[in-house]
PDB file of C-alpha atoms in Angstrom:
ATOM      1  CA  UNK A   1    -160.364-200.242 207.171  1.00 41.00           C
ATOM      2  CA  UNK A   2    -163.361-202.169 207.647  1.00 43.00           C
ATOM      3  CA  UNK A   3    -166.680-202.299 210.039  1.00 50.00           C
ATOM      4  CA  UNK A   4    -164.995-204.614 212.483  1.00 49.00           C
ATOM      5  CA  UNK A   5    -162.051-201.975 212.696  1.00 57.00           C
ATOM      6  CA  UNK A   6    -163.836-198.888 213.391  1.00 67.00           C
ATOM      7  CA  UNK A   7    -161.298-197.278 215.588  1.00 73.00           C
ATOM      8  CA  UNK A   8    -158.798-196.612 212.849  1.00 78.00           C
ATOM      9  CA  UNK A   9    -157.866-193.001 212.106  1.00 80.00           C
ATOM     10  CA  UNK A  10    -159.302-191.334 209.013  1.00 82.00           C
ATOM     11  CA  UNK A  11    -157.391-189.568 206.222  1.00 81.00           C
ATOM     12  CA  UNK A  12    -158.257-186.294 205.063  1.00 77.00           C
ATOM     13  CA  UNK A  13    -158.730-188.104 201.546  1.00 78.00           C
ATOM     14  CA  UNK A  14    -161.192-190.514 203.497  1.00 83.00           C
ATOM     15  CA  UNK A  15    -163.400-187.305 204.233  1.00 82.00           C
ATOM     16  CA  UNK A  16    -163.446-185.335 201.144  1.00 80.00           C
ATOM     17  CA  UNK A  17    -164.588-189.066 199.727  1.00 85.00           C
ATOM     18  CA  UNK A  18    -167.736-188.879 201.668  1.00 85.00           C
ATOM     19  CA  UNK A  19    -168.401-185.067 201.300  1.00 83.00           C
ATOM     20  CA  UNK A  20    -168.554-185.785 197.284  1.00 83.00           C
ATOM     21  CA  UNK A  21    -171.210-188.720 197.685  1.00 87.00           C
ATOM     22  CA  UNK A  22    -172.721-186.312 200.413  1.00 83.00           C
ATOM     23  CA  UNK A  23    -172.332-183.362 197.496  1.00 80.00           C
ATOM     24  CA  UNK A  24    -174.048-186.201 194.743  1.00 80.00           C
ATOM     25  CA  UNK A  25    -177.110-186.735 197.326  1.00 82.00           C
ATOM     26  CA  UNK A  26    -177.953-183.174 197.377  1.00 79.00           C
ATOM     27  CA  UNK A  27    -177.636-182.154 193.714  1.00 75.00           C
ATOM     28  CA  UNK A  28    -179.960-185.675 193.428  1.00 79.00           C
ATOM     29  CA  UNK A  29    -182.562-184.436 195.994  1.00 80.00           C
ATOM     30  CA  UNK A  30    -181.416-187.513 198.255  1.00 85.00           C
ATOM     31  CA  UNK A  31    -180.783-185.444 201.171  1.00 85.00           C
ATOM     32  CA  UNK A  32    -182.583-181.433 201.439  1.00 83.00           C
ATOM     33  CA  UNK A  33    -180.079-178.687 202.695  1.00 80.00           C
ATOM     34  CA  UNK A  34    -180.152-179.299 206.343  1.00 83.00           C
ATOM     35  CA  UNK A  35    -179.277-182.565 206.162  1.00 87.00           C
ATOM     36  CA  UNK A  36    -176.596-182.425 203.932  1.00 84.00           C
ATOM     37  CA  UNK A  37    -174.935-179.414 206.037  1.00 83.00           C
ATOM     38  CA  UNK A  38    -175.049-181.774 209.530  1.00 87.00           C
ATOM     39  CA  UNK A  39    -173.533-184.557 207.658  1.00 88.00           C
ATOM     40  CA  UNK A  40    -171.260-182.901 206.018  1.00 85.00           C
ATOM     41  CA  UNK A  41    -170.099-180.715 209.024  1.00 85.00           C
ATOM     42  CA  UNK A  42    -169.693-183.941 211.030  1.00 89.00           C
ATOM     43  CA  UNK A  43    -167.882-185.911 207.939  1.00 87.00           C
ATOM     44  CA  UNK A  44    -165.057-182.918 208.407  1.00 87.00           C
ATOM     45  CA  UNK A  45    -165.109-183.502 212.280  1.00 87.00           C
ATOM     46  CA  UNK A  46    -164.749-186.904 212.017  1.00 88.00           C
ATOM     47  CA  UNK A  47    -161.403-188.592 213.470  1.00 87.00           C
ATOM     48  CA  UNK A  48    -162.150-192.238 213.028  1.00 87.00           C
ATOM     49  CA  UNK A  49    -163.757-194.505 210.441  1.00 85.00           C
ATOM     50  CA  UNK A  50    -166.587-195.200 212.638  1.00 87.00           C
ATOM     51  CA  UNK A  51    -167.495-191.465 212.566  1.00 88.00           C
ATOM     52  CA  UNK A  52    -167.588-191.379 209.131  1.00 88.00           C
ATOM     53  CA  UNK A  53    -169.216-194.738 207.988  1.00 88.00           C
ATOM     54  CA  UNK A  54    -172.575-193.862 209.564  1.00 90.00           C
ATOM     55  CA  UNK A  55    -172.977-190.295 207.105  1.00 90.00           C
ATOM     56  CA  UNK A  56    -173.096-192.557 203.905  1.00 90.00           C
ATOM     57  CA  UNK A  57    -174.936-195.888 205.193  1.00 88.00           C
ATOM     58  CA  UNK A  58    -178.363-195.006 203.809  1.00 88.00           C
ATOM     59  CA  UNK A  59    -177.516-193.691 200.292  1.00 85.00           C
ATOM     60  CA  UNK A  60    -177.648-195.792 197.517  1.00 76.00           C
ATOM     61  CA  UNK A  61    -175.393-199.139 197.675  1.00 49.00           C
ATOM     62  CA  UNK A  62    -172.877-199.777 195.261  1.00 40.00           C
ATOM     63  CA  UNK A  63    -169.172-199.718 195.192  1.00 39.00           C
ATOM     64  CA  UNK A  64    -168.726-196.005 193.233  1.00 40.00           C
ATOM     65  CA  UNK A  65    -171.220-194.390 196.116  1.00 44.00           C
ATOM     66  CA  UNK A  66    -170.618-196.238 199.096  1.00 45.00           C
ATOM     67  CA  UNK A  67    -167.468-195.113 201.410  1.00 46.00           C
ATOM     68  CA  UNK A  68    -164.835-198.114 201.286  1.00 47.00           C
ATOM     69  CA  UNK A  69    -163.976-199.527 204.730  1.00 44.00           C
ATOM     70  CA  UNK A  70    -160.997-200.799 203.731  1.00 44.00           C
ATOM     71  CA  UNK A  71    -157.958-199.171 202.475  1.00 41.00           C
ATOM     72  CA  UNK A  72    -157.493-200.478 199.011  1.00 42.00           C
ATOM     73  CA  UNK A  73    -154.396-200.672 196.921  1.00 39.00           C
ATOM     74  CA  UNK A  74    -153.742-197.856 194.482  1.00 42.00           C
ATOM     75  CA  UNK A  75    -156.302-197.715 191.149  1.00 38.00           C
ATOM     76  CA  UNK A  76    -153.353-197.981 189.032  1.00 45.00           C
ATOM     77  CA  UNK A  77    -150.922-200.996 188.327  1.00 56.00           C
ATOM     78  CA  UNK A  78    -146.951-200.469 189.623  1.00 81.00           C
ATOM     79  CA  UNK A  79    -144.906-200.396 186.301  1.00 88.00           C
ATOM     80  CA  UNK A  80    -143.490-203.167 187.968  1.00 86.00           C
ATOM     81  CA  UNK A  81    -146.147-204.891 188.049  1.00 88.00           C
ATOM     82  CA  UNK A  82    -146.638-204.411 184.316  1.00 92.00           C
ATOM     83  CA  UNK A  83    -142.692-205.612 183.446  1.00 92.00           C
ATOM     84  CA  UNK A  84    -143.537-209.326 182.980  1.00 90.00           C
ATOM     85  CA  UNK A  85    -140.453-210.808 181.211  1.00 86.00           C
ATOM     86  CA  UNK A  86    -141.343-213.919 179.034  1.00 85.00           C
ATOM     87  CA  UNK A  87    -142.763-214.116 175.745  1.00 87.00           C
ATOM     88  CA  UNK A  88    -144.921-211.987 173.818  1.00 89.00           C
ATOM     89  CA  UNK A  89    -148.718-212.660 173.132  1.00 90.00           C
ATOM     90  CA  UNK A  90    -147.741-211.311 169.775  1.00 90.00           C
ATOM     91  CA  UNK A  91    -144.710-210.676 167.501  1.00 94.00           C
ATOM     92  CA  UNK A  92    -145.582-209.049 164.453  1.00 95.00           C
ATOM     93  CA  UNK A  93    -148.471-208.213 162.484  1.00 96.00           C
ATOM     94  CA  UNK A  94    -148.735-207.591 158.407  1.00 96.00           C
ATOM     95  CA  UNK A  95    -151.985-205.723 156.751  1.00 95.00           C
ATOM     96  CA  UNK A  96    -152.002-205.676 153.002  1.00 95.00           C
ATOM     97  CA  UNK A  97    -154.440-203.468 151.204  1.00 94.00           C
ATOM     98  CA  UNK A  98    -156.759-204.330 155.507  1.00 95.00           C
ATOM     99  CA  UNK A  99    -155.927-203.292 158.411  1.00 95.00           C
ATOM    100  CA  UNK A 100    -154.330-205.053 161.935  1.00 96.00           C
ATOM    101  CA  UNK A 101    -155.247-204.392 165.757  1.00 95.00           C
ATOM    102  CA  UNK A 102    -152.897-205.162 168.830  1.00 95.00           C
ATOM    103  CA  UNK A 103    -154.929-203.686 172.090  1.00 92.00           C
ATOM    104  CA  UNK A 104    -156.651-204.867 175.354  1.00 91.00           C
ATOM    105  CA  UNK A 105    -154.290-206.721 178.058  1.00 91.00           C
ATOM    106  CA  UNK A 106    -151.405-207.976 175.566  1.00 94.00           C
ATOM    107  CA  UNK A 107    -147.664-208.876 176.253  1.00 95.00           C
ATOM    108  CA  UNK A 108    -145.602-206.694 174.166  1.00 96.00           C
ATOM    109  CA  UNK A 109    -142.341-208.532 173.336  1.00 96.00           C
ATOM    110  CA  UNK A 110    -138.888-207.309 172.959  1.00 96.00           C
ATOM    111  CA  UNK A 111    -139.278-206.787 169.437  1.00 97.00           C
ATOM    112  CA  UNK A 112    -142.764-205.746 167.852  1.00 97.00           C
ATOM    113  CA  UNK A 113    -142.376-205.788 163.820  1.00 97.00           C
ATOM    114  CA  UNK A 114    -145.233-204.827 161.399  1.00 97.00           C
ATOM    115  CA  UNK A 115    -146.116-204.342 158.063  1.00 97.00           C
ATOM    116  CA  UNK A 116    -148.586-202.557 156.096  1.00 97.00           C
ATOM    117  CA  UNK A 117    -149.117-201.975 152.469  1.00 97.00           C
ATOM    118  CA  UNK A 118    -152.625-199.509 151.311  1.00 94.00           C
ATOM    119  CA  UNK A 119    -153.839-200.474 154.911  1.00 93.00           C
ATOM    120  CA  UNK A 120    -153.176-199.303 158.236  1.00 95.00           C
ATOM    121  CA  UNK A 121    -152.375-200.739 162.193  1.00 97.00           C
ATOM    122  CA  UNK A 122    -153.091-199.844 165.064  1.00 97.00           C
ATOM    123  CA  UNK A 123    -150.762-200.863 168.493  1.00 97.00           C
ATOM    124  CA  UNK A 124    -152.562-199.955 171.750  1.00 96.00           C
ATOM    125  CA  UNK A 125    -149.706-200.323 174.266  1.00 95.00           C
ATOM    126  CA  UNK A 126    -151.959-198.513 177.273  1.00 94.00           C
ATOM    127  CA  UNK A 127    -153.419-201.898 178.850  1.00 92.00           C
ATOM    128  CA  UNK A 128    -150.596-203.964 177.846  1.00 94.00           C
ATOM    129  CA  UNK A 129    -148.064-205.646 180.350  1.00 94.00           C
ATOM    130  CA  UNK A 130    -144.066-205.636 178.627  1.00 96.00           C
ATOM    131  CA  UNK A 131    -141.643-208.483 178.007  1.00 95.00           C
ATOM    132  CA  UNK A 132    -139.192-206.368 179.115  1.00 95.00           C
ATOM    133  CA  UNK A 133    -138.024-202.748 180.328  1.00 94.00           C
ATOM    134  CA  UNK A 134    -137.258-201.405 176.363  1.00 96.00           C
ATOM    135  CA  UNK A 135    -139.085-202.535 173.537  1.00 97.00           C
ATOM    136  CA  UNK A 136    -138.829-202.224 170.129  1.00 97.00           C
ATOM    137  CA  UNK A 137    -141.512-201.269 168.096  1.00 97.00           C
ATOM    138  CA  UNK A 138    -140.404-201.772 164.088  1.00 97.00           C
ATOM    139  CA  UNK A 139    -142.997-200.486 161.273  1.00 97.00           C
ATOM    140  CA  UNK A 140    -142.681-200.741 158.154  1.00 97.00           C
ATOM    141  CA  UNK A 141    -145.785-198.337 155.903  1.00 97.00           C
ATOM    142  CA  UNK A 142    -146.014-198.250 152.201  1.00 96.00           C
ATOM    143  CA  UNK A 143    -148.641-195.952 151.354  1.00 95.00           C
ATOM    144  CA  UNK A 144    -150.137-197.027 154.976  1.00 95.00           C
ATOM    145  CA  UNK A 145    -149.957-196.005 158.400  1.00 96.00           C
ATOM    146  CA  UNK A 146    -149.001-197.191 161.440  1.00 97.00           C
ATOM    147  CA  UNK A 147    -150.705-195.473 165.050  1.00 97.00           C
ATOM    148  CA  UNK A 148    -148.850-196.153 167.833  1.00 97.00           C
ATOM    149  CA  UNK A 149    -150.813-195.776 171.338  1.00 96.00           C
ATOM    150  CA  UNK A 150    -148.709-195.059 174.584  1.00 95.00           C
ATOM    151  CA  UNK A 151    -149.812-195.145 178.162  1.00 92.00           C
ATOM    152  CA  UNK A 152    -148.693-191.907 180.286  1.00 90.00           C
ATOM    153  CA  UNK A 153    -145.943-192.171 181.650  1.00 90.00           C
ATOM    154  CA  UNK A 154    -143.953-194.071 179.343  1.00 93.00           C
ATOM    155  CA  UNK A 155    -140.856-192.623 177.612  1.00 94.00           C
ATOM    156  CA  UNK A 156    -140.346-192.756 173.763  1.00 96.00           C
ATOM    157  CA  UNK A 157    -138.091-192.796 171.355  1.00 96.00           C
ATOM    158  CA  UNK A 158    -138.235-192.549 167.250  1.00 96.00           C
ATOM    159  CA  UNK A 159    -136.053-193.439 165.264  1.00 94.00           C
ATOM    160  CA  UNK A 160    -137.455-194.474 162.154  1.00 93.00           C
ATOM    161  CA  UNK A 161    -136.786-192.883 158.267  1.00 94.00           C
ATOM    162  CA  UNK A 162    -139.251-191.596 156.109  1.00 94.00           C
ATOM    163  CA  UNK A 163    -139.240-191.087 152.345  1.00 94.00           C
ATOM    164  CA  UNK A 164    -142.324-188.990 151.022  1.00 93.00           C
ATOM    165  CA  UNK A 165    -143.509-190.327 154.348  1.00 91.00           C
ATOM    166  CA  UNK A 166    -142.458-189.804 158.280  1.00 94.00           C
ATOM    167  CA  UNK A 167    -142.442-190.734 161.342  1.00 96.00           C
ATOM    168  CA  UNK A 168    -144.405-188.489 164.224  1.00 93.00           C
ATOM    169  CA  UNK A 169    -142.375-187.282 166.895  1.00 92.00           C
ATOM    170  CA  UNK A 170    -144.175-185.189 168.738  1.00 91.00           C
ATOM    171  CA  UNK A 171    -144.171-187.660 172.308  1.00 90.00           C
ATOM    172  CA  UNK A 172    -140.395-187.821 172.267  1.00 89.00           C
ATOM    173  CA  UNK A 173    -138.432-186.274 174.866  1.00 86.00           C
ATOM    174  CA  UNK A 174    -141.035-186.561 177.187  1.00 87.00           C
ATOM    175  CA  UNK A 175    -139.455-187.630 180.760  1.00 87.00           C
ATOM    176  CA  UNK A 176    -141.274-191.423 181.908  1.00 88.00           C
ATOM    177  CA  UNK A 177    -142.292-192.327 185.419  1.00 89.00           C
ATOM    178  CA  UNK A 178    -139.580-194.547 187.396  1.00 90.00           C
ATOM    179  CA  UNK A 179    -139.683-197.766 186.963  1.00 91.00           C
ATOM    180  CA  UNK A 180    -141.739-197.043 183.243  1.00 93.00           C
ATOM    181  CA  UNK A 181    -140.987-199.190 180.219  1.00 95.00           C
ATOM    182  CA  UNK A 182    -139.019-197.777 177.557  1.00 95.00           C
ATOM    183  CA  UNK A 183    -140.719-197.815 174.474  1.00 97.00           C
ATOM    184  CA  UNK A 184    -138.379-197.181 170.948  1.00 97.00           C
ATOM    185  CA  UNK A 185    -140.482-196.878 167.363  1.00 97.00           C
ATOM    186  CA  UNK A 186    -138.669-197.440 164.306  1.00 97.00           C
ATOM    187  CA  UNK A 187    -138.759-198.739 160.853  1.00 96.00           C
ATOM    188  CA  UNK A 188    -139.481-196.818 157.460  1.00 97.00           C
ATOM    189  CA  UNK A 189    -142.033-195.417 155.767  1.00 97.00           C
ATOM    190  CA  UNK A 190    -142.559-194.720 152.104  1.00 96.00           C
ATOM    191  CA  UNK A 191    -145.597-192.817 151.391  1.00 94.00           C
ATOM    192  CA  UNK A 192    -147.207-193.367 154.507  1.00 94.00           C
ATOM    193  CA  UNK A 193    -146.669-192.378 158.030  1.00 95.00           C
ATOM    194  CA  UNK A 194    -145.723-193.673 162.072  1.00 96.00           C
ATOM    195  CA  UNK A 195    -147.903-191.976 163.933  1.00 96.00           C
ATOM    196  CA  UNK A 196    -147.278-191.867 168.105  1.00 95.00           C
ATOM    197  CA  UNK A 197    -149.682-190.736 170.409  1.00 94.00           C
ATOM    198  CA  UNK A 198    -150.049-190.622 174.561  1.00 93.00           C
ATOM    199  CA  UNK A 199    -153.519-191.608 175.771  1.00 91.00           C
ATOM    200  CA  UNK A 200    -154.956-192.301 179.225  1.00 86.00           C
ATOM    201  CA  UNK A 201    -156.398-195.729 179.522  1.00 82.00           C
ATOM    202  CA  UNK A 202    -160.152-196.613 178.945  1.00 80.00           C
ATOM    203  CA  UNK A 203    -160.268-196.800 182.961  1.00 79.00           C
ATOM    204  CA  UNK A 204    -158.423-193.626 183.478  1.00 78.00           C
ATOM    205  CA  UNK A 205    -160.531-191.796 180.897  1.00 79.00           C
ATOM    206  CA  UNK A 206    -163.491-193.337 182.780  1.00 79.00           C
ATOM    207  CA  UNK A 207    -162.302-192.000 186.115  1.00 80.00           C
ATOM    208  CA  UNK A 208    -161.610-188.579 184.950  1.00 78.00           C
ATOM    209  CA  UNK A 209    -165.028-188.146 183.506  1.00 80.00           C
ATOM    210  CA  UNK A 210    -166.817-188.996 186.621  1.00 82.00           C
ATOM    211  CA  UNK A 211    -164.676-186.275 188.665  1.00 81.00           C
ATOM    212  CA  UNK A 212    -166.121-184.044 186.157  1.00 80.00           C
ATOM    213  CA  UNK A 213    -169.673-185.672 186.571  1.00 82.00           C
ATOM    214  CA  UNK A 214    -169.090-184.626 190.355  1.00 81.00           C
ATOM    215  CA  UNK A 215    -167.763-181.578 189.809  1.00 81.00           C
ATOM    216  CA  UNK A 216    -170.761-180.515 187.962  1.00 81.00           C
ATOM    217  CA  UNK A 217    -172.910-181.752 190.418  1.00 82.00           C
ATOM    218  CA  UNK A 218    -171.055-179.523 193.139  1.00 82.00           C
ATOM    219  CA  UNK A 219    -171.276-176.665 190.763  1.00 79.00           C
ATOM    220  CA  UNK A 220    -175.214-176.974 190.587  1.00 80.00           C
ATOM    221  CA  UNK A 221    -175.439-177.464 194.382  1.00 81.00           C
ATOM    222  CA  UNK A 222    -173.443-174.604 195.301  1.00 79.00           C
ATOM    223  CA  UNK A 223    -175.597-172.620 192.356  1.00 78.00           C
ATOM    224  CA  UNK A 224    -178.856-173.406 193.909  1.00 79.00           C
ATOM    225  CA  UNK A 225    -177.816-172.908 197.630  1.00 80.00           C
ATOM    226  CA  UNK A 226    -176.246-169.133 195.692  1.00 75.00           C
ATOM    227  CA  UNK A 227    -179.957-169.036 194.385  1.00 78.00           C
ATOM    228  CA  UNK A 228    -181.882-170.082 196.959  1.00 80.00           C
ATOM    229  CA  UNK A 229    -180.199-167.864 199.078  1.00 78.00           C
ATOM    230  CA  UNK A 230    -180.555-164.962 197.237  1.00 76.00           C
ATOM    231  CA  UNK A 231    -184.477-165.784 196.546  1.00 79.00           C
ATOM    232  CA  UNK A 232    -184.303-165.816 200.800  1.00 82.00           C
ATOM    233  CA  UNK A 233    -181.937-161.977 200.869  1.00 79.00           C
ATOM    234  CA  UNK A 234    -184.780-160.470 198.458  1.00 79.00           C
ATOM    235  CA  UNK A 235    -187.634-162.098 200.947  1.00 80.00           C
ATOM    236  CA  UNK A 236    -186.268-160.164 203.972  1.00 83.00           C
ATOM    237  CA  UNK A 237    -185.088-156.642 202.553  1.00 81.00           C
ATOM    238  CA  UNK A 238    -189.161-156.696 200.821  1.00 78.00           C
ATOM    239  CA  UNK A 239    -190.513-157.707 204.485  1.00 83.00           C
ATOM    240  CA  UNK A 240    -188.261-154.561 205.908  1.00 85.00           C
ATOM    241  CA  UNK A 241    -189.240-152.297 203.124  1.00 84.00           C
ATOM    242  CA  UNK A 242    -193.189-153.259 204.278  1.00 82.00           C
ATOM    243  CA  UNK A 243    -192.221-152.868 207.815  1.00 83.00           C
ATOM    244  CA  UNK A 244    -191.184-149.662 207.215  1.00 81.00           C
ATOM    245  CA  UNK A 245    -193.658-148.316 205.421  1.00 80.00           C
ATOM    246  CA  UNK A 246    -196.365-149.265 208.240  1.00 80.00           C
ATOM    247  CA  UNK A 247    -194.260-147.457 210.641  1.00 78.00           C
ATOM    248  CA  UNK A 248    -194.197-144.463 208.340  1.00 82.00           C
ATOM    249  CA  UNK A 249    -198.212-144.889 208.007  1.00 79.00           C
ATOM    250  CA  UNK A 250    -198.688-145.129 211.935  1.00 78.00           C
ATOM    251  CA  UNK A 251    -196.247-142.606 212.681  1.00 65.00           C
ATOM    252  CA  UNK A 252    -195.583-140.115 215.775  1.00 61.00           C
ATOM    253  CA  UNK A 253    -197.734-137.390 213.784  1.00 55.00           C
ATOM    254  CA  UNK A 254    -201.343-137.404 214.627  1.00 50.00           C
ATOM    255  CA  UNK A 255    -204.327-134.826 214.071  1.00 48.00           C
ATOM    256  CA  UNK A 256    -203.279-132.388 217.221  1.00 50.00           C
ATOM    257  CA  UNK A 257    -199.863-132.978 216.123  1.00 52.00           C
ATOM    258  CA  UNK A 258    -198.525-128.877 216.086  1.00 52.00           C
ATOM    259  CA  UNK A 259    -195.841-130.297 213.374  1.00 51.00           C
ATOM    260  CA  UNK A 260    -198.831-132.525 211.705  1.00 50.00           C
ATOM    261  CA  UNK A 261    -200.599-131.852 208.388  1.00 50.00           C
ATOM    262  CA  UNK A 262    -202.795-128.963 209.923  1.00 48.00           C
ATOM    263  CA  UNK A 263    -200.474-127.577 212.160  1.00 50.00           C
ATOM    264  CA  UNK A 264    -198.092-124.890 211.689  1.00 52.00           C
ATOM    265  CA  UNK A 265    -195.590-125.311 209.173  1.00 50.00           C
ATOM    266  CA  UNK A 266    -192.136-125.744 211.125  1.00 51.00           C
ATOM    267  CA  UNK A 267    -189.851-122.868 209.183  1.00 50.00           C
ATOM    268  CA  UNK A 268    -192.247-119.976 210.284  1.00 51.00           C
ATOM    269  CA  UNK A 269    -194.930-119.643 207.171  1.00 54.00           C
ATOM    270  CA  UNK A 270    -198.499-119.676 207.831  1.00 54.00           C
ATOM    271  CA  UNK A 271    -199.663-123.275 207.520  1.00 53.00           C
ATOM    272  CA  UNK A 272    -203.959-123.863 207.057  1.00 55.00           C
ATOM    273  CA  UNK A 273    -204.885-123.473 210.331  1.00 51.00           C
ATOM    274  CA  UNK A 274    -203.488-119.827 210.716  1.00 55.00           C
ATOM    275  CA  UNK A 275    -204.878-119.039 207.710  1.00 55.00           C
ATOM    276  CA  UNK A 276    -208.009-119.921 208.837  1.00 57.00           C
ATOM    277  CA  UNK A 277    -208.106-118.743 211.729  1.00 58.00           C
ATOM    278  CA  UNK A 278    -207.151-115.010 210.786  1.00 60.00           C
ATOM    279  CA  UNK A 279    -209.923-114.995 208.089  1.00 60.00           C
ATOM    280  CA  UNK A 280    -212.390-115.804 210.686  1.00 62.00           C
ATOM    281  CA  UNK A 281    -211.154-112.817 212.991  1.00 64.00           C
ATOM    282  CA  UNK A 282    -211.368-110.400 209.767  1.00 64.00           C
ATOM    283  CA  UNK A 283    -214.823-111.269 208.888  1.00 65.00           C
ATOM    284  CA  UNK A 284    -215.791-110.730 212.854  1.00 65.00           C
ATOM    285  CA  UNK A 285    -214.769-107.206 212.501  1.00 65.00           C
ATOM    286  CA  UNK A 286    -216.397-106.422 209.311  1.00 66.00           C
ATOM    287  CA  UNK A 287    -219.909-107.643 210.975  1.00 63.00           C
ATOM    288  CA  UNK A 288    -219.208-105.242 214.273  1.00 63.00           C
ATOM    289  CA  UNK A 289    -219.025-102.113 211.877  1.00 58.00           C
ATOM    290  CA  UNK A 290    -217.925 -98.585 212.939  1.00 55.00           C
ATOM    291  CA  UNK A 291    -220.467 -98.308 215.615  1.00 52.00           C
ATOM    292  CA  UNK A 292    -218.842-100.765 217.966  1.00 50.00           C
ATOM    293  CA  UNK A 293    -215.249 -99.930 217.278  1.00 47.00           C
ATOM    294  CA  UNK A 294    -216.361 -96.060 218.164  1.00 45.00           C
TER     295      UNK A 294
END
């Protein structure tokens, strides 16, 4: 999709992509929490790219925070696509007493053989494009090793024989993609070892650490929103609380009050006032004396 095509539909995928760089502009201060809720409540009611383009426009440029506006082909290579036929960049390889390298973007022939002898090898098959559906990888270690590097998705086999040595088979059995290479390790090892390991590419291992970059990013945004709106729960129950207690120190009970401080007491005891006031009629008829009561 592109600017001239704005009409096109958006994918759900298409929205979740802006809501992260709209997540990535909050936990960077680029956008305060208003903002970022009225873009990202419009980037979830959006139907068309048009809709959507506008939310990300004025963030930083760049191809990893812009939203593409077209749809692009899939960030990893068909295995087709990696099934070259032809020759291999490379055929063997021999370290004696050193050490040997095959990685990067190499073509992996039918048949791979290597040697090593007090060294070691390493053959990084994870960026490489094959001669064929099934290769052979042969290695040969005496009192050496070999490390073999697989992409995922490829299925392995190994076969090879070790004597006070062996051969690691640990990635065998594991079921490859359709349309994977086939990749088969063997050879023998005498006092050394093949050892076969499944790795994501440099790329891949690239991608999946910036997921978690963003996913710690969402983590502190949702954190602080949790905070700040807590901070804001605390504000209003202490403004109550004050509210209340005003309303308690103003309240219904005044001086003349019959149920106030000098009043009565409501369950029938004599509160100050009565006390008061029958002392005051006791000492009048003490001063009037037996002469005016007769």
């Amino acid at each position: 999709m592109t600017d001239d095509a704005p009409e096109l539909r958006a994918s759900d995928a298409d929205r979740e992509r802006v809501a992260e760089i709209l997540g990535d502009a909050l936990a960077e201060g680029r956008l305060d929490m208003p903002e970022f809720e009225q873009r990202l409540d419009a980037a979830y009611r959006a139907r068309t790219y048009g809709e959507l383009a506008p939310l990300t426009r004025d963030l930083p440029a760049g191809p990893a925070r812009r939203v593409p506006m077209t749809k692009e082909p899939a960030e990893h290579e068909r295995w087709a696509d990696r099934i070259t036929g032809g020759e291999g960049t490379s055929s063997w390889a021999a370290a004696v007493m050193s050490g040997f390298q095959r990685k990067g973007r190499w073509t992996v022939p039918k048949r791979f053989d290597c040697f090593v002898f007090w060294g070691g090898g390493e053959i990084d098959l994870r960026e490489a494009v094959f001669a064929d559906r099934e290769v052979v990888i042969n290695c040969v270690a005496v009192m050496g090793g070999v490390s073999v590097i697989v992409p995922p998705g490829v299925e392995v086999v190994v076969r090879g024989l070790g004597f006070m040595g062996g051969f690691d088979h640990r990635e065998e059995g594991v079921p490859g993609d359709p349309g994977a290479p086939r990749v088969i390790v063997t050879g023998f090892a005498f006092w050394g070892g093949v050892g076969v390991e499944r790795k994501a590419s440099p790329a891949e291992q690239r991608r999946l650490k910036e997921e978690r970059r963003r996913e710690r990013l969402e983590r502190r945004a949702e954190r602080k929103l949790l905070r700040d709106s807590a901070r804001q729960d605390v504000a209003d129950a202490h403004r109550r609380m004050l509210e209340d207690h005003r309303d308690l120190a103003r309240g219904p009970h005044g001086p003349h009050d019959p149920h106030g401080p000098g009043g009565p007491h409501p369950g029938g005891r004599p509160g100050p006032a009565d006390r008061r006031g029958r002392g005051q009629e006791q000492e009048q008829e003490r001063e009037r004396g037996p002469d005016e009561e007769g």
